[in-house]
Every structure is written in structure tokens, then in C-alpha cells.
PDB file of C-alpha atoms in Angstrom:
ATOM      1  CA  MET A  26     -51.724 -82.136 -13.239  1.00  0.00           C
ATOM      2  CA  PRO A  27     -52.587 -79.941 -16.229  1.00  0.00           C
ATOM      3  CA  ILE A  28     -55.858 -78.138 -16.323  1.00  0.00           C
ATOM      4  CA  PRO A  29     -57.458 -77.523 -19.795  1.00  0.00           C
ATOM      5  CA  PRO A  30     -57.850 -73.761 -20.567  1.00  0.00           C
ATOM      6  CA  ASP A  31     -61.646 -74.091 -20.787  1.00  0.00           C
ATOM      7  CA  VAL A  32     -61.865 -75.090 -17.134  1.00  0.00           C
ATOM      8  CA  THR A  33     -62.413 -71.994 -14.966  1.00  0.00           C
ATOM      9  CA  GLY A  34     -63.613 -73.588 -11.657  1.00  0.00           C
ATOM     10  CA  ASP A  35     -66.834 -71.712 -11.931  1.00  0.00           C
ATOM     11  CA  GLU A  36     -68.506 -74.906 -13.153  1.00  0.00           C
ATOM     12  CA  VAL A  37     -68.820 -76.264  -9.618  1.00  0.00           C
ATOM     13  CA  ASP A  38     -72.313 -76.043  -8.094  1.00  0.00           C
ATOM     14  CA  LYS A  39     -73.353 -73.442  -5.648  1.00  0.00           C
ATOM     15  CA  ASP A  40     -72.946 -75.612  -2.507  1.00  0.00           C
ATOM     16  CA  VAL A  41     -69.369 -76.536  -3.370  1.00  0.00           C
ATOM     17  CA  ARG A  42     -68.495 -72.978  -4.152  1.00  0.00           C
ATOM     18  CA  GLN A  43     -69.833 -71.943  -0.785  1.00  0.00           C
ATOM     19  CA  GLU A  44     -67.572 -74.501   0.892  1.00  0.00           C
ATOM     20  CA  LEU A  45     -64.580 -73.239  -0.897  1.00  0.00           C
ATOM     21  CA  GLN A  46     -65.104 -69.728   0.333  1.00  0.00           C
ATOM     22  CA  SER A  47     -63.259 -70.807   3.494  1.00  0.00           C
ATOM     23  CA  LEU A  48     -60.066 -70.891   1.437  1.00  0.00           C
ATOM     24  CA  PRO A  49     -57.931 -68.129   0.092  1.00  0.00           C
ATOM     25  CA  LYS A  50     -59.279 -67.001  -3.334  1.00  0.00           C
ATOM     26  CA  THR A  51     -56.351 -68.379  -5.486  1.00  0.00           C
ATOM     27  CA  LEU A  52     -56.363 -71.694  -3.611  1.00  0.00           C
ATOM     28  CA  ALA A  53     -60.127 -71.999  -3.846  1.00  0.00           C
ATOM     29  CA  GLU A  54     -59.913 -71.498  -7.614  1.00  0.00           C
ATOM     30  CA  ASP A  55     -57.249 -74.233  -8.002  1.00  0.00           C
ATOM     31  CA  VAL A  56     -59.327 -76.685  -5.848  1.00  0.00           C
ATOM     32  CA  ALA A  57     -62.443 -75.827  -7.922  1.00  0.00           C
ATOM     33  CA  LYS A  58     -60.691 -76.559 -11.146  1.00  0.00           C
ATOM     34  CA  ASN A  59     -59.475 -79.952  -9.887  1.00  0.00           C
ATOM     35  CA  LEU A  60     -62.950 -80.821  -8.732  1.00  0.00           C
ATOM     36  CA  VAL A  61     -64.276 -79.930 -12.105  1.00  0.00           C
ATOM     37  CA  MET A  62     -61.776 -82.288 -13.749  1.00  0.00           C
ATOM     38  CA  VAL A  63     -62.862 -85.131 -11.375  1.00  0.00           C
ATOM     39  CA  ALA A  64     -66.478 -84.665 -12.399  1.00  0.00           C
ATOM     40  CA  ARG A  65     -65.538 -84.436 -16.111  1.00  0.00           C
ATOM     41  CA  LEU A  66     -63.374 -87.530 -16.191  1.00  0.00           C
ATOM     42  CA  ILE A  67     -64.883 -89.934 -13.623  1.00  0.00           C
ATOM     43  CA  ASP A  68     -67.041 -91.942 -16.067  1.00  0.00           C
ATOM     44  CA  GLU A  69     -64.783 -92.173 -19.039  1.00  0.00           C
ATOM     45  CA  ASP A  70     -61.255 -91.879 -17.383  1.00  0.00           C
ATOM     46  CA  PRO A  71     -61.498 -92.946 -13.723  1.00  0.00           C
ATOM     47  CA  GLU A  72     -57.776 -92.993 -13.299  1.00  0.00           C
ATOM     48  CA  GLY A  73     -57.508 -89.488 -14.583  1.00  0.00           C
ATOM     49  CA  ALA A  74     -60.238 -88.373 -12.197  1.00  0.00           C
ATOM     50  CA  TYR A  75     -58.480 -90.109  -9.337  1.00  0.00           C
ATOM     51  CA  GLY A  76     -55.313 -88.171 -10.151  1.00  0.00           C
ATOM     52  CA  TYR A  77     -57.100 -84.853 -10.031  1.00  0.00           C
ATOM     53  CA  SER A  78     -58.885 -85.859  -6.745  1.00  0.00           C
ATOM     54  CA  ARG A  79     -55.553 -86.471  -5.130  1.00  0.00           C
ATOM     55  CA  VAL A  80     -54.456 -82.953  -6.088  1.00  0.00           C
ATOM     56  CA  ALA A  81     -57.644 -81.379  -4.667  1.00  0.00           C
ATOM     57  CA  LEU A  82     -57.166 -83.488  -1.509  1.00  0.00           C
ATOM     58  CA  ARG A  83     -53.633 -82.316  -1.097  1.00  0.00           C
ATOM     59  CA  LEU A  84     -54.694 -78.688  -1.396  1.00  0.00           C
ATOM     60  CA  ALA A  85     -57.810 -78.729   0.772  1.00  0.00           C
ATOM     61  CA  SER A  86     -58.261 -81.888   2.779  1.00  0.00           C
ATOM     62  CA  ARG A  87     -60.507 -80.085   5.321  1.00  0.00           C
ATOM     63  CA  VAL A  88     -63.251 -79.326   2.795  1.00  0.00           C
ATOM     64  CA  ALA A  89     -66.020 -81.953   2.818  1.00  0.00           C
ATOM     65  CA  ALA A  90     -66.731 -81.574  -0.943  1.00  0.00           C
ATOM     66  CA  VAL A  91     -63.026 -82.444  -1.640  1.00  0.00           C
ATOM     67  CA  ARG A  92     -63.208 -85.555   0.599  1.00  0.00           C
ATOM     68  CA  GLU A  93     -66.499 -86.623  -1.084  1.00  0.00           C
ATOM     69  CA  ALA A  94     -65.016 -86.140  -4.542  1.00  0.00           C
ATOM     70  CA  ALA A  95     -61.930 -88.113  -3.559  1.00  0.00           C
ATOM     71  CA  GLY A  96     -64.185 -90.855  -2.253  1.00  0.00           C
ATOM     72  CA  PHE A  97     -66.089 -91.169  -5.492  1.00  0.00           C
ATOM     73  CA  ALA A  98     -62.857 -91.097  -7.493  1.00  0.00           C
ATOM     74  CA  ALA A  99     -61.438 -93.855  -5.412  1.00  0.00           C
ATOM     75  CA  TYR A 100     -64.807 -95.798  -5.596  1.00  0.00           C
ATOM     76  CA  ALA A 101     -64.735 -95.445  -9.459  1.00  0.00           C
ATOM     77  CA  ASN A 102     -61.278 -97.191  -9.431  1.00  0.00           C
ATOM     78  CA  GLN A 103     -62.385 -99.929  -7.083  1.00  0.00           C
ATOM     79  CA  LYS A 104     -60.221 -98.635  -4.235  1.00  0.00           C
ATOM     80  CA  TYR A 105     -62.906 -99.320  -1.720  1.00  0.00           C
ATOM     81  CA  SER A 106     -60.969 -99.099   1.481  1.00  0.00           C
ATOM     82  CA  GLU A 107     -59.767 -95.592   0.443  1.00  0.00           C
ATOM     83  CA  ALA A 108     -63.219 -94.557  -0.769  1.00  0.00           C
ATOM     84  CA  LEU A 109     -64.798 -95.623   2.458  1.00  0.00           C
ATOM     85  CA  ALA A 110     -62.299 -93.683   4.529  1.00  0.00           C
ATOM     86  CA  GLU A 111     -63.024 -90.494   2.433  1.00  0.00           C
ATOM     87  CA  PHE A 112     -66.819 -91.008   2.639  1.00  0.00           C
ATOM     88  CA  ARG A 113     -66.633 -91.357   6.348  1.00  0.00           C
ATOM     89  CA  ALA A 114     -64.468 -88.196   6.669  1.00  0.00           C
ATOM     90  CA  ALA A 115     -67.016 -86.202   4.468  1.00  0.00           C
ATOM     91  CA  ARG A 116     -69.938 -87.524   6.593  1.00  0.00           C
ATOM     92  CA  ARG A 117     -68.251 -86.530   9.809  1.00  0.00           C
ATOM     93  CA  MET A 118     -67.786 -83.064   8.536  1.00  0.00           C
ATOM     94  CA  THR A 119     -71.296 -82.581   7.275  1.00  0.00           C
ATOM     95  CA  GLY A 120     -73.478 -84.969   9.259  1.00  0.00           C
ATOM     96  CA  ASN A 121     -75.101 -85.741   5.958  1.00  0.00           C
ATOM     97  CA  VAL A 122     -76.567 -89.289   5.427  1.00  0.00           C
ATOM     98  CA  ASP A 123     -76.502 -89.097   1.633  1.00  0.00           C
ATOM     99  CA  LEU A 124     -73.395 -91.159   1.351  1.00  0.00           C
ATOM    100  CA  TRP A 125     -74.789 -94.007   3.497  1.00  0.00           C
ATOM    101  CA  PRO A 126     -75.700 -96.292   0.451  1.00  0.00           C
ATOM    102  CA  VAL A 127     -72.299 -95.890  -1.358  1.00  0.00           C
ATOM    103  CA  MET A 128     -70.543 -96.507   1.950  1.00  0.00           C
ATOM    104  CA  ALA A 129     -72.486 -99.769   2.301  1.00  0.00           C
ATOM    105  CA  ASP A 130     -71.537-100.708  -1.259  1.00  0.00           C
ATOM    106  CA  CYS A 131     -67.943-100.085  -0.314  1.00  0.00           C
ATOM    107  CA  GLU A 132     -68.389-102.787   2.377  1.00  0.00           C
ATOM    108  CA  ARG A 133     -69.572-105.132  -0.313  1.00  0.00           C
ATOM    109  CA  GLY A 134     -66.554-104.257  -2.442  1.00  0.00           C
ATOM    110  CA  LEU A 135     -64.298-105.193   0.557  1.00  0.00           C
ATOM    111  CA  GLY A 136     -65.985-108.570   0.761  1.00  0.00           C
ATOM    112  CA  ARG A 137     -68.121-107.715   3.768  1.00  0.00           C
ATOM    113  CA  PRO A 138     -71.813-108.187   2.543  1.00  0.00           C
ATOM    114  CA  GLU A 139     -72.964-108.867   6.096  1.00  0.00           C
ATOM    115  CA  LYS A 140     -71.810-105.333   7.051  1.00  0.00           C
ATOM    116  CA  ALA A 141     -73.642-103.869   4.105  1.00  0.00           C
ATOM    117  CA  LEU A 142     -76.853-105.625   5.201  1.00  0.00           C
ATOM    118  CA  ASP A 143     -76.395-104.265   8.731  1.00  0.00           C
ATOM    119  CA  MET A 144     -76.059-100.755   7.272  1.00  0.00           C
ATOM    120  CA  ALA A 145     -79.286-101.374   5.189  1.00  0.00           C
ATOM    121  CA  GLY A 146     -81.150-101.956   8.445  1.00  0.00           C
ATOM    122  CA  ALA A 147     -79.735 -98.930  10.360  1.00  0.00           C
ATOM    123  CA  PRO A 148     -81.874 -96.023  11.377  1.00  0.00           C
ATOM    124  CA  ASP A 149     -79.857 -93.696   9.122  1.00  0.00           C
ATOM    125  CA  VAL A 150     -81.675 -95.307   6.154  1.00  0.00           C
ATOM    126  CA  HIS A 151     -85.000 -93.646   7.210  1.00  0.00           C
ATOM    127  CA  LYS A 152     -83.349 -90.273   6.876  1.00  0.00           C
ATOM    128  CA  LEU A 153     -82.584 -90.779   3.179  1.00  0.00           C
ATOM    129  CA  ASP A 154     -84.661 -89.352   0.498  1.00  0.00           C
ATOM    130  CA  LYS A 155     -86.530 -91.638  -1.949  1.00  0.00           C
ATOM    131  CA  ALA A 156     -83.602 -91.943  -4.278  1.00  0.00           C
ATOM    132  CA  GLY A 157     -81.240 -92.819  -1.444  1.00  0.00           C
ATOM    133  CA  GLN A 158     -83.622 -95.416  -0.096  1.00  0.00           C
ATOM    134  CA  VAL A 159     -83.843 -97.060  -3.510  1.00  0.00           C
ATOM    135  CA  GLU A 160     -80.102 -97.001  -3.749  1.00  0.00           C
ATOM    136  CA  MET A 161     -79.896 -98.693  -0.426  1.00  0.00           C
ATOM    137  CA  ARG A 162     -82.265-101.390  -1.568  1.00  0.00           C
ATOM    138  CA  LEU A 163     -80.046-102.057  -4.587  1.00  0.00           C
ATOM    139  CA  VAL A 164     -77.033-102.418  -2.329  1.00  0.00           C
ATOM    140  CA  ALA A 165     -78.885-104.796   0.047  1.00  0.00           C
ATOM    141  CA  ALA A 166     -80.039-106.948  -2.809  1.00  0.00           C
ATOM    142  CA  GLY A 167     -76.490-107.035  -4.159  1.00  0.00           C
ATOM    143  CA  ALA A 168     -75.202-108.051  -0.718  1.00  0.00           C
ATOM    144  CA  ARG A 169     -77.825-110.902  -0.629  1.00  0.00           C
ATOM    145  CA  ARG A 170     -76.609-112.143  -3.993  1.00  0.00           C
ATOM    146  CA  ASP A 171     -72.990-111.897  -2.780  1.00  0.00           C
ATOM    147  CA  MET A 172     -73.995-114.287  -0.099  1.00  0.00           C
ATOM    148  CA  GLY A 173     -75.733-116.681  -2.543  1.00  0.00           C
ATOM    149  CA  GLN A 174     -79.277-115.709  -1.386  1.00  0.00           C
ATOM    150  CA  LEU A 175     -80.883-115.152  -4.743  1.00  0.00           C
ATOM    151  CA  ASP A 176     -84.502-115.527  -3.540  1.00  0.00           C
ATOM    152  CA  ALA A 177     -83.929-112.967  -0.757  1.00  0.00           C
ATOM    153  CA  ALA A 178     -82.376-110.588  -3.257  1.00  0.00           C
ATOM    154  CA  ILE A 179     -85.421-110.839  -5.455  1.00  0.00           C
ATOM    155  CA  VAL A 180     -87.732-110.162  -2.443  1.00  0.00           C
ATOM    156  CA  THR A 181     -85.511-107.235  -1.381  1.00  0.00           C
ATOM    157  CA  LEU A 182     -86.050-105.480  -4.701  1.00  0.00           C
ATOM    158  CA  GLN A 183     -89.836-106.051  -4.715  1.00  0.00           C
ATOM    159  CA  SER A 184     -91.181-102.560  -3.574  1.00  0.00           C
ATOM    160  CA  PRO A 185     -93.689 -99.936  -4.485  1.00  0.00           C
ATOM    161  CA  GLU A 186     -90.973 -98.113  -6.525  1.00  0.00           C
ATOM    162  CA  LEU A 187     -90.489-101.289  -8.591  1.00  0.00           C
ATOM    163  CA  ALA A 188     -94.218-101.723  -9.135  1.00  0.00           C
ATOM    164  CA  SER A 189     -94.787 -98.105  -9.953  1.00  0.00           C
ATOM    165  CA  ASN A 190     -95.518 -97.248 -13.645  1.00  0.00           C
ATOM    166  CA  SER A 191     -93.983 -93.706 -13.298  1.00  0.00           C
ATOM    167  CA  VAL A 192     -90.386 -93.332 -14.485  1.00  0.00           C
ATOM    168  CA  GLN A 193     -87.916 -91.854 -11.989  1.00  0.00           C
ATOM    169  CA  PRO A 194     -84.218 -91.475 -12.253  1.00  0.00           C
ATOM    170  CA  TRP A 195     -83.653 -94.787 -10.389  1.00  0.00           C
ATOM    171  CA  THR A 196     -86.387 -96.834 -12.284  1.00  0.00           C
ATOM    172  CA  ALA A 197     -84.223 -98.191 -15.064  1.00  0.00           C
ATOM    173  CA  ARG A 198     -81.550 -99.493 -12.650  1.00  0.00           C
ATOM    174  CA  LEU A 199     -84.091-100.952 -10.244  1.00  0.00           C
ATOM    175  CA  ARG A 200     -85.877-102.860 -12.988  1.00  0.00           C
ATOM    176  CA  TYR A 201     -82.642-103.972 -14.378  1.00  0.00           C
ATOM    177  CA  ALA A 202     -81.413-105.354 -11.045  1.00  0.00           C
ATOM    178  CA  TYR A 203     -84.656-107.160 -10.579  1.00  0.00           C
ATOM    179  CA  ALA A 204     -84.532-108.712 -14.041  1.00  0.00           C
ATOM    180  CA  ASP A 205     -80.862-109.698 -13.520  1.00  0.00           C
ATOM    181  CA  ALA A 206     -81.753-111.493 -10.206  1.00  0.00           C
ATOM    182  CA  LEU A 207     -84.716-113.212 -11.873  1.00  0.00           C
ATOM    183  CA  LEU A 208     -82.512-114.509 -14.619  1.00  0.00           C
ATOM    184  CA  ALA A 209     -79.880-115.681 -12.153  1.00  0.00           C
ATOM    185  CA  ALA A 210     -82.639-117.570 -10.362  1.00  0.00           C
ATOM    186  CA  GLY A 211     -83.600-119.311 -13.590  1.00  0.00           C
ATOM    187  CA  ARG A 212     -86.857-117.349 -14.122  1.00  0.00           C
ATOM    188  CA  GLU A 213     -86.083-116.413 -17.776  1.00  0.00           C
ATOM    189  CA  GLY A 214     -89.605-115.538 -18.749  1.00  0.00           C
ATOM    190  CA  GLU A 215     -90.071-113.101 -15.952  1.00  0.00           C
ATOM    191  CA  ALA A 216     -86.537-111.774 -16.460  1.00  0.00           C
ATOM    192  CA  ARG A 217     -87.296-110.949 -20.115  1.00  0.00           C
ATOM    193  CA  ASP A 218     -90.381-109.007 -19.119  1.00  0.00           C
ATOM    194  CA  TRP A 219     -88.440-106.958 -16.657  1.00  0.00           C
ATOM    195  CA  PHE A 220     -85.539-106.265 -18.996  1.00  0.00           C
ATOM    196  CA  ALA A 221     -88.155-104.954 -21.507  1.00  0.00           C
ATOM    197  CA  LYS A 222     -89.560-102.716 -18.771  1.00  0.00           C
ATOM    198  CA  ALA A 223     -86.014-101.465 -18.000  1.00  0.00           C
ATOM    199  CA  VAL A 224     -85.493-100.651 -21.651  1.00  0.00           C
ATOM    200  CA  GLU A 225     -88.730 -98.542 -21.586  1.00  0.00           C
ATOM    201  CA  ALA A 226     -87.319 -96.540 -18.626  1.00  0.00           C
ATOM    202  CA  ASP A 227     -83.712 -96.284 -19.647  1.00  0.00           C
ATOM    203  CA  ARG A 228     -83.882 -93.001 -21.579  1.00  0.00           C
ATOM    204  CA  ASP A 229     -80.273 -92.176 -21.261  1.00  0.00           C
ATOM    205  CA  GLY A 230     -78.757 -95.599 -21.841  1.00  0.00           C
ATOM    206  CA  SER A 231     -77.493 -95.944 -18.224  1.00  0.00           C
ATOM    207  CA  THR A 232     -77.877 -99.830 -18.480  1.00  0.00           C
ATOM    208  CA  ASP A 233     -77.296-102.443 -21.082  1.00  0.00           C
ATOM    209  CA  ALA A 234     -80.922-103.665 -20.776  1.00  0.00           C
ATOM    210  CA  SER A 235     -81.478-103.547 -24.511  1.00  0.00           C
ATOM    211  CA  ASP A 236     -78.551-105.839 -25.133  1.00  0.00           C
ATOM    212  CA  ARG A 237     -79.640-108.302 -22.390  1.00  0.00           C
ATOM    213  CA  LEU A 238     -83.160-108.324 -23.906  1.00  0.00           C
ATOM    214  CA  ALA A 239     -81.808-108.910 -27.376  1.00  0.00           C
ATOM    215  CA  GLU A 240     -79.651-111.720 -26.088  1.00  0.00           C
ATOM    216  CA  LEU A 241     -82.631-113.501 -24.474  1.00  0.00           C
ATOM    217  CA  ASP A 242     -84.606-113.075 -27.709  1.00  0.00           C
ATOM    218  CA  GLY A 243     -81.654-114.624 -29.617  1.00  0.00           C
ATOM    219  CA  VAL A 244     -80.949-111.468 -31.619  1.00  0.00           C
ATOM    220  CA  GLU A 245     -77.291-111.003 -32.767  1.00  0.00           C
ATOM    221  CA  PHE A 246     -76.016-107.546 -33.639  1.00  0.00           C
ATOM    222  CA  VAL A 247     -73.379-107.137 -36.371  1.00  0.00           C
ATOM    223  CA  ASP A 248     -71.162-104.107 -36.499  1.00  0.00           C
ATOM    224  CA  ALA A 249     -71.614-102.403 -39.840  1.00  0.00           C
ATOM    225  CA  LEU A 250     -67.975-101.117 -39.732  1.00  0.00           C
ATOM    226  CA  ASP A 251     -66.734-104.745 -39.217  1.00  0.00           C
ATOM    227  CA  GLU A 252     -68.876-105.818 -42.160  1.00  0.00           C
ATOM    228  CA  ASP A 253     -67.381-103.090 -44.397  1.00  0.00           C
ATOM    229  CA  GLU A 254     -63.890-104.052 -43.350  1.00  0.00           C
ATOM    230  CA  ASP A 255     -64.479-107.716 -44.078  1.00  0.00           C
ATOM    231  CA  ALA A 256     -66.070-106.847 -47.478  1.00  0.00           C
ATOM    232  CA  GLY A 257     -63.010-104.622 -48.215  1.00  0.00           C
ATOM    233  CA  GLU A 258     -60.599-107.345 -47.243  1.00  0.00           C
ATOM    234  CA  GLY A 259     -62.544-109.866 -49.375  1.00  0.00           C
ATOM    235  CA  GLU A 260     -62.387-107.577 -52.498  1.00  0.00           C
ATOM    236  CA  SER A 261     -58.638-106.902 -51.928  1.00  0.00           C
ATOM    237  CA  GLN A 262     -58.069-110.694 -51.720  1.00  0.00           C
ATOM    238  CA  ASP A 263     -60.088-111.316 -54.902  1.00  0.00           C
ATOM    239  CA  ALA A 264     -58.157-108.603 -56.737  1.00  0.00           C
ATOM    240  CA  GLN A 265     -54.852-110.194 -55.562  1.00  0.00           C
ATOM    241  CA  ASP A 266     -56.017-113.638 -56.617  1.00  0.00           C
ATOM    242  CA  ASP A 267     -56.909-112.372 -60.094  1.00  0.00           C
ATOM    243  CA  GLU A 268     -53.517-110.579 -60.341  1.00  0.00           C
ATOM    244  CA  ASP A 269     -51.744-113.832 -59.285  1.00  0.00           C
ATOM    245  CA  VAL A 270     -53.652-115.841 -61.984  1.00  0.00           C
ATOM    246  CA  SER A 271     -52.882-113.263 -64.615  1.00  0.00           C
ATOM    247  CA  THR A 272     -49.210-113.326 -63.776  1.00  0.00           C
ATOM    248  CA  GLU A 273     -49.164-117.100 -63.858  1.00  0.00           C
ATOM    249  CA  ASP A 274     -50.830-117.115 -67.304  1.00  0.00           C
ATOM    250  CA  ASP A 275     -48.265-114.709 -68.618  1.00  0.00           C
ATOM    251  CA  ASP A 276     -45.408-116.835 -67.229  1.00  0.00           C
ATOM    252  CA  ASN A 277     -46.864-119.914 -68.846  1.00  0.00           C
ATOM    253  CA  GLY A 278     -47.236-118.189 -72.185  1.00  0.00           C
ATOM    254  CA  ASP A 279     -43.527-117.082 -72.083  1.00  0.00           C
ATOM    255  CA  ASP A 280     -42.352-120.632 -71.268  1.00  0.00           C
ATOM    256  CA  SER A 281     -44.478-122.046 -74.082  1.00  0.00           C
ATOM    257  CA  ASP A 282     -42.937-119.653 -76.660  1.00  0.00           C
ATOM    258  CA  ASN A 283     -39.429-120.285 -75.522  1.00  0.00           C
ATOM    259  CA  GLY A 284     -39.764-124.062 -75.525  1.00  0.00           C
ATOM    260  CA  ASN A 285     -41.308-124.284 -79.071  1.00  0.00           C
ATOM    261  CA  GLY A 286     -38.630-121.961 -80.501  1.00  0.00           C
ATOM    262  CA  ASN A 287     -35.687-123.773 -79.035  1.00  0.00           C
ATOM    263  CA  GLY A 288     -37.138-127.094 -79.582  1.00  0.00           C
ATOM    264  CA  ASP A 289     -38.025-126.605 -83.184  1.00  0.00           C
ATOM    265  CA  GLY A 290     -34.714-124.859 -83.985  1.00  0.00           C
ATOM    266  CA  ASP A 291     -32.579-127.515 -82.269  1.00  0.00           C
ATOM    267  CA  GLY A 292     -34.641-130.361 -83.460  1.00  0.00           C
ATOM    268  CA  ASN A 293     -34.761-129.228 -86.976  1.00  0.00           C
ATOM    269  CA  GLY A 294     -31.129-128.517 -87.002  1.00  0.00           C
ATOM    270  CA  ASP A 295     -30.104-131.866 -85.545  1.00  0.00           C
ATOM    271  CA  ASP A 296     -32.306-133.677 -88.135  1.00  0.00           C
ATOM    272  CA  LYS A 297     -30.658-131.793 -90.930  1.00  0.00           C
ATOM    273  CA  ASP A 298     -27.182-132.812 -89.630  1.00  0.00           C
ATOM    274  CA  ASP A 299     -28.204-136.420 -89.435  1.00  0.00           C
ATOM    275  CA  ASP A 300     -29.427-136.348 -93.032  1.00  0.00           C
ATOM    276  CA  LYS A 301     -26.129-134.895 -94.108  1.00  0.00           C
ATOM    277  CA  ASP A 302     -24.315-137.693 -92.329  1.00  0.00           C
TER     278      ASP A 302
END
């Protein structure tokens, strides 16, 4: 797949660069460029990211960073079985537990919420950092909802991290998930409060909490561009209608002139002929 000229491969982080040092220099550069493309495209063009991940995987399948990138690209494309296999491979290579929450979420994607819950209670969870533990809590709550256990999902999300007033990278998503669970359980007033709190924490727009809040408040947003287009179409239609009316008037005027001329001439001529007879 083509690599844009502005991508050099130097954009990969230090840890990945260190892993790639086990490869020949030219190969390492090619793999790095493909990994950069995966990271660049994964949010806006998951299919494109997946394509680049497959190239990297073909070039260096024994590099943990490559297996991890391939896993995330597959995950972004909802290829959960493939993603899980890649994450497992990366974990075997590194012994790192960081991928545990996303592996559990793959189990959810495969329709196995019970397995995801088992993973949420595994000893490996205690080895996760705070962000990882919050992520695991989100996955576990999602699994509870998959199983129709709304009240249990709400309880699962209740935690010191949820109650904290400090804003961390995970705060907006945690508050959003809690608000969404409350709303699903019919607790609309509480849900509105937590969507508002999610908006306060969502500094980079990672959720649609503001839209959900507006929806609960009965606020409707109108796209200004659509309004302009509608107005333009209305003006064009009015102008067309005026033009049609003007044309119709002109046609009527012509018919009137022709009718009077022919009628008067023929009528008068006929009358004169009758008088002569």
C-alpha cells in the first residue's frame, strides 16, 4: 500500500523503535512507516488502517508492537476473533497485562459476555494501572448490560473514580457510561445529571454527551448549512414562479391582441358583405 511522502517512520514512539531494532534497517523502516499509517488512519479510516496493519504483519509478525497494532486495527473493524488472536500473541511475547481489558471486550464482541466477566475477576486485573482498571470496569458493566442486568451494570460502574471530582483521561467515558446505564434503567433525572457531568469532563469531544444532554432537555439543533440551502432553494423556486407568471401574462396578452384583430376584421368585413347583399 502507498506510503505518503511525509511519513518517515521516525514518528513511532521510543519503545516501538527499540523493538524494531531486531530487524534489518530497511525492513525496520518499512514496518515503522506502516505502523505510523495504522495510527494515523485507525479513527477516521479503520479499513485503511487494517490494510496497513496487514502489510506490517506480513513483514514482521514476530514483533509484539506489530501484533498489537494489527489487533487494534482488527478491533476497529469489528473483527473481534482476529483481534483477540493478535492481542493474545502480543501478550505472550511481552507478558504485559495492558491488553487485558480490550481482550475482554473482544469476548463481548464475540457474544461471550460471561467470559468477559470472568476476565474482569481474574488476578491480572490487579496488575493493571488505574486507567486499565477503569477500562476493565467499563467492559464489565457492558457485559452486564449484554446479559440484561442493568442494575448490576450500574453498581459495577459505581466507584471512587466515578465519584471523584478530579478529571482524568477516563472520567468523561466513565460518567457517560454511568449516565447511559441510568437512562436505560428509566432513571432519567439522574441520567441527565451524569450526562451534564460527562460534558464537563469531555474536553476533547470523545463522547456525544452534549448531544445526549440536549436530547433529554428537548433541544433540537438545526444545521446552518441546511438552512442556507433550504433558503436558497426557496428563493430559486420563487424566482421561477415569478418567471412563469410573467411568461403566462405575456402569452395571454398576445392571444388577446390576435383575437381582437382577427375578430374585428373578419366581423366587420362580413357585416359589410351582408349589407351589400
